XYZ file of C-alpha atoms in Angstrom:
263
model
C 97.773 91.396 88.412
C 99.452 94.816 89.741
C 98.241 98.184 89.048
C 99.848 100.189 86.030
C 101.427 103.543 86.377
C 98.932 106.038 85.465
C 95.824 103.979 86.218
C 93.121 105.605 88.150
C 91.136 104.311 91.100
C 87.625 105.274 91.958
C 88.168 108.461 89.498
C 90.501 109.805 91.953
C 93.808 108.012 93.129
C 96.280 108.027 90.034
C 98.951 105.490 90.648
C 102.425 106.787 90.330
C 104.923 103.914 91.347
C 105.011 100.545 93.260
C 106.566 101.094 96.826
C 106.859 97.478 97.769
C 104.857 94.390 98.889
C 105.022 90.584 98.494
C 102.671 87.543 98.570
C 99.062 88.796 98.165
C 99.388 92.278 98.607
C 101.329 95.257 96.945
C 101.770 98.827 97.929
C 101.583 101.765 95.580
C 102.322 105.539 95.567
C 99.314 107.498 94.447
C 98.108 111.035 93.807
C 94.768 112.045 95.272
C 93.563 114.210 92.257
C 90.823 115.580 94.733
C 92.978 116.738 97.637
C 96.435 117.056 95.724
C 97.934 114.852 98.448
C 100.164 111.835 98.005
C 98.592 108.625 99.266
C 99.608 104.861 99.845
C 97.407 102.488 98.105
C 97.529 98.853 99.580
C 96.108 96.310 97.081
C 94.989 92.921 98.502
C 94.090 90.457 95.706
C 91.101 88.354 96.462
C 92.307 85.346 94.157
C 94.766 84.544 96.757
C 94.289 84.096 100.481
C 90.858 85.375 101.304
C 91.538 85.175 104.967
C 94.367 87.863 104.391
C 91.907 89.976 102.519
C 89.447 90.032 105.452
C 92.360 90.664 108.043
C 93.438 93.698 105.890
C 89.889 94.949 105.809
C 89.448 94.520 109.542
C 92.672 96.316 110.141
C 91.793 99.283 108.006
C 88.291 99.493 109.630
C 89.991 99.561 113.220
C 92.297 102.288 112.387
C 89.742 104.257 110.635
C 87.511 104.083 113.784
C 90.191 105.075 116.103
C 91.002 108.242 114.126
C 94.288 109.064 116.427
C 96.786 111.626 115.188
C 99.679 109.133 115.789
C 98.095 106.353 113.837
C 97.934 106.465 110.016
C 94.798 107.961 108.653
C 92.809 105.559 106.422
C 91.287 107.703 103.539
C 89.051 105.091 101.535
C 88.415 101.500 101.633
C 87.685 100.301 97.988
C 86.165 96.915 96.977
C 85.947 95.399 93.536
C 85.646 91.653 92.374
C 89.419 91.351 91.888
C 90.945 93.151 94.895
C 90.349 95.326 97.976
C 92.167 98.666 98.039
C 93.076 100.406 101.469
C 93.981 104.161 100.614
C 95.966 105.481 103.351
C 98.141 108.591 104.295
C 101.533 108.387 102.865
C 103.989 108.430 105.528
C 107.610 109.818 104.839
C 110.648 108.814 106.994
C 112.033 105.387 108.104
C 111.050 102.820 110.722
C 113.104 102.490 114.059
C 114.072 99.228 112.568
C 115.502 100.784 109.607
C 117.297 103.369 111.444
C 118.714 100.798 113.742
C 120.233 98.950 110.726
C 121.638 102.031 109.356
C 123.094 103.771 112.559
C 123.409 100.957 115.132
C 122.242 101.254 118.835
C 120.381 104.304 119.436
C 121.156 107.112 122.107
C 119.663 106.149 125.238
C 117.970 109.640 125.578
C 116.265 109.302 122.246
C 115.058 105.781 123.114
C 113.735 106.872 126.200
C 111.704 109.753 124.521
C 110.390 107.453 121.842
C 109.211 105.162 124.595
C 107.291 107.661 126.412
C 105.499 108.668 123.349
C 104.761 104.957 122.445
C 103.209 104.768 126.037
C 100.655 107.526 125.257
C 99.835 105.792 121.926
C 99.332 102.402 123.678
C 97.453 103.862 126.577
C 95.032 105.358 124.026
C 94.309 101.727 122.850
C 94.047 100.408 126.158
C 91.571 103.024 127.192
C 89.067 102.031 124.421
C 85.745 100.406 125.087
C 86.322 97.607 124.778
C 89.980 97.782 125.253
C 92.344 97.135 122.683
C 95.686 95.469 122.766
C 98.379 96.267 119.900
C 100.176 92.902 120.167
C 102.966 93.576 117.746
C 105.174 96.252 119.061
C 108.604 95.935 117.376
C 110.884 98.561 115.800
C 109.726 97.797 112.231
C 106.308 99.033 113.317
C 107.492 102.374 114.532
C 107.708 105.094 111.583
C 110.158 108.048 112.644
C 109.074 110.963 110.389
C 111.634 113.628 109.200
C 110.534 116.266 111.728
C 111.075 113.585 114.474
C 107.566 112.658 115.308
C 106.655 108.981 115.551
C 103.560 106.905 114.262
C 102.452 103.562 115.093
C 101.752 101.456 111.771
C 100.515 97.955 111.005
C 97.295 97.132 113.001
C 97.012 93.625 111.705
C 97.385 91.917 115.313
C 95.189 94.301 117.192
C 93.005 92.228 119.727
C 89.861 93.551 121.062
C 89.192 92.408 124.917
C 85.563 91.706 124.424
C 85.802 89.651 127.429
C 87.900 89.897 130.684
C 89.767 86.432 129.980
C 91.211 86.898 126.394
C 93.179 83.862 125.382
C 93.576 84.263 121.403
C 92.625 81.258 119.338
C 95.643 82.511 116.928
C 99.178 83.206 117.859
C 99.251 87.099 117.858
C 102.445 89.308 117.217
C 106.079 88.636 116.295
C 108.333 85.778 118.088
C 111.120 87.568 120.057
C 109.066 90.493 120.607
C 105.454 88.822 121.587
C 104.667 88.285 125.250
C 104.672 84.644 126.530
C 100.911 84.776 127.176
C 100.586 85.664 123.090
C 102.087 82.562 122.144
C 99.899 80.290 124.291
C 101.171 79.806 127.808
C 97.863 79.917 129.481
C 97.752 83.518 130.771
C 95.184 85.955 129.281
C 96.128 88.677 126.829
C 95.801 92.117 128.069
C 97.510 95.561 128.082
C 100.710 94.023 129.999
C 101.476 92.080 126.786
C 102.054 95.538 125.061
C 104.405 96.700 127.969
C 106.501 93.481 127.302
C 106.706 94.152 123.650
C 108.015 97.798 124.368
C 110.459 96.659 126.717
C 111.762 94.247 124.147
C 111.816 97.094 121.610
C 113.698 99.302 123.992
C 116.179 96.646 124.450
C 116.727 96.014 120.701
C 117.181 99.644 120.115
C 119.572 100.432 122.887
C 121.973 97.352 122.232
C 121.249 96.412 118.489
C 121.091 92.815 119.722
C 118.361 90.346 118.218
C 115.641 89.753 121.084
C 115.258 86.119 119.765
C 118.715 85.441 121.407
C 117.321 86.286 124.715
C 114.505 84.726 126.945
C 111.596 86.409 128.664
C 112.929 88.246 131.938
C 116.596 87.931 130.683
C 117.273 90.775 128.590
C 120.780 92.231 129.871
C 120.911 95.459 128.213
C 123.703 96.928 130.510
C 126.096 94.121 129.939
C 125.972 95.120 126.285
C 126.053 98.712 126.926
C 127.829 99.645 129.983
C 127.234 103.452 129.754
C 123.306 102.883 129.865
C 121.884 104.068 133.207
C 121.005 101.382 135.611
C 117.610 102.638 136.147
C 116.832 102.377 132.358
C 118.016 98.631 132.496
C 115.721 98.028 135.342
C 112.975 99.593 133.367
C 113.581 97.001 130.476
C 114.077 94.082 132.814
C 110.645 94.794 134.519
C 108.950 95.417 131.371
C 110.139 91.991 130.218
C 109.401 89.717 132.899
C 107.761 86.286 131.931
C 104.856 86.819 134.390
C 102.603 89.609 133.638
C 101.937 90.482 137.292
C 105.531 91.221 137.432
C 105.596 93.800 134.921
C 104.415 97.224 134.911
C 100.720 97.141 135.159
C 99.808 99.979 132.914
C 101.622 102.438 130.238
C 101.122 105.183 132.498
C 103.154 103.640 135.327
C 105.791 102.707 132.818
C 105.952 106.236 131.535
C 106.326 107.859 134.811
C 109.360 105.445 135.429
C 110.909 106.380 132.081
C 110.721 110.196 133.146
C 112.950 109.344 136.035
C 115.395 107.106 133.975
C 118.177 109.556 134.382
C 119.238 109.650 130.868
């Protein structure tokens, strides 16, 4: 059962409207009567997939622990017998995926700027102890706020590297964007998987093409957009090489090359 308009959770969060959702979860807009701010409230019903409920709590706890300005702020985690509620910062704007659908391929200079910012966010995750891999970089997980700032959203696939050889038992990420090692090709998953995902994301934002139609190491960005600087195409190709050791090894190295992309 959903939440009614006007219903108040924890004597604080007044539900205003449903924002979306599906399956076992729904997202609502709420007014925080204590701070006066708008909040997004994600409801995960316990009557359905209990595993999903556990993943949602883990995701919220991960983001709450990170407390990084470019990740959504988790305000509260509420639990009842019927559902869990994740109360988070309400982010205005549109995702990079939505902008791509609305406007088509994005200017190369803008994509480079976004990619450099995303390198900083991913580097922050990779620098944690233990290191974390985002594992789900794609346009739909990048929020572009009205003033132009980026926020990274959806941390449900984050992998903590508690041991050096991280071969996940579950397939992580989204096909077309996930590095080959995330899909079980025998290589351990580490920070270079995020570099692959960022390369695929750049390719799609630059060309408008579905990355599922290309193969690892074969993202011909410039053949689809001739005005693109050759150096930028080489960066995309290096990010998306099938073998991890052939990619950039750190996001700092990638960011330095993006700064020289000539856009």
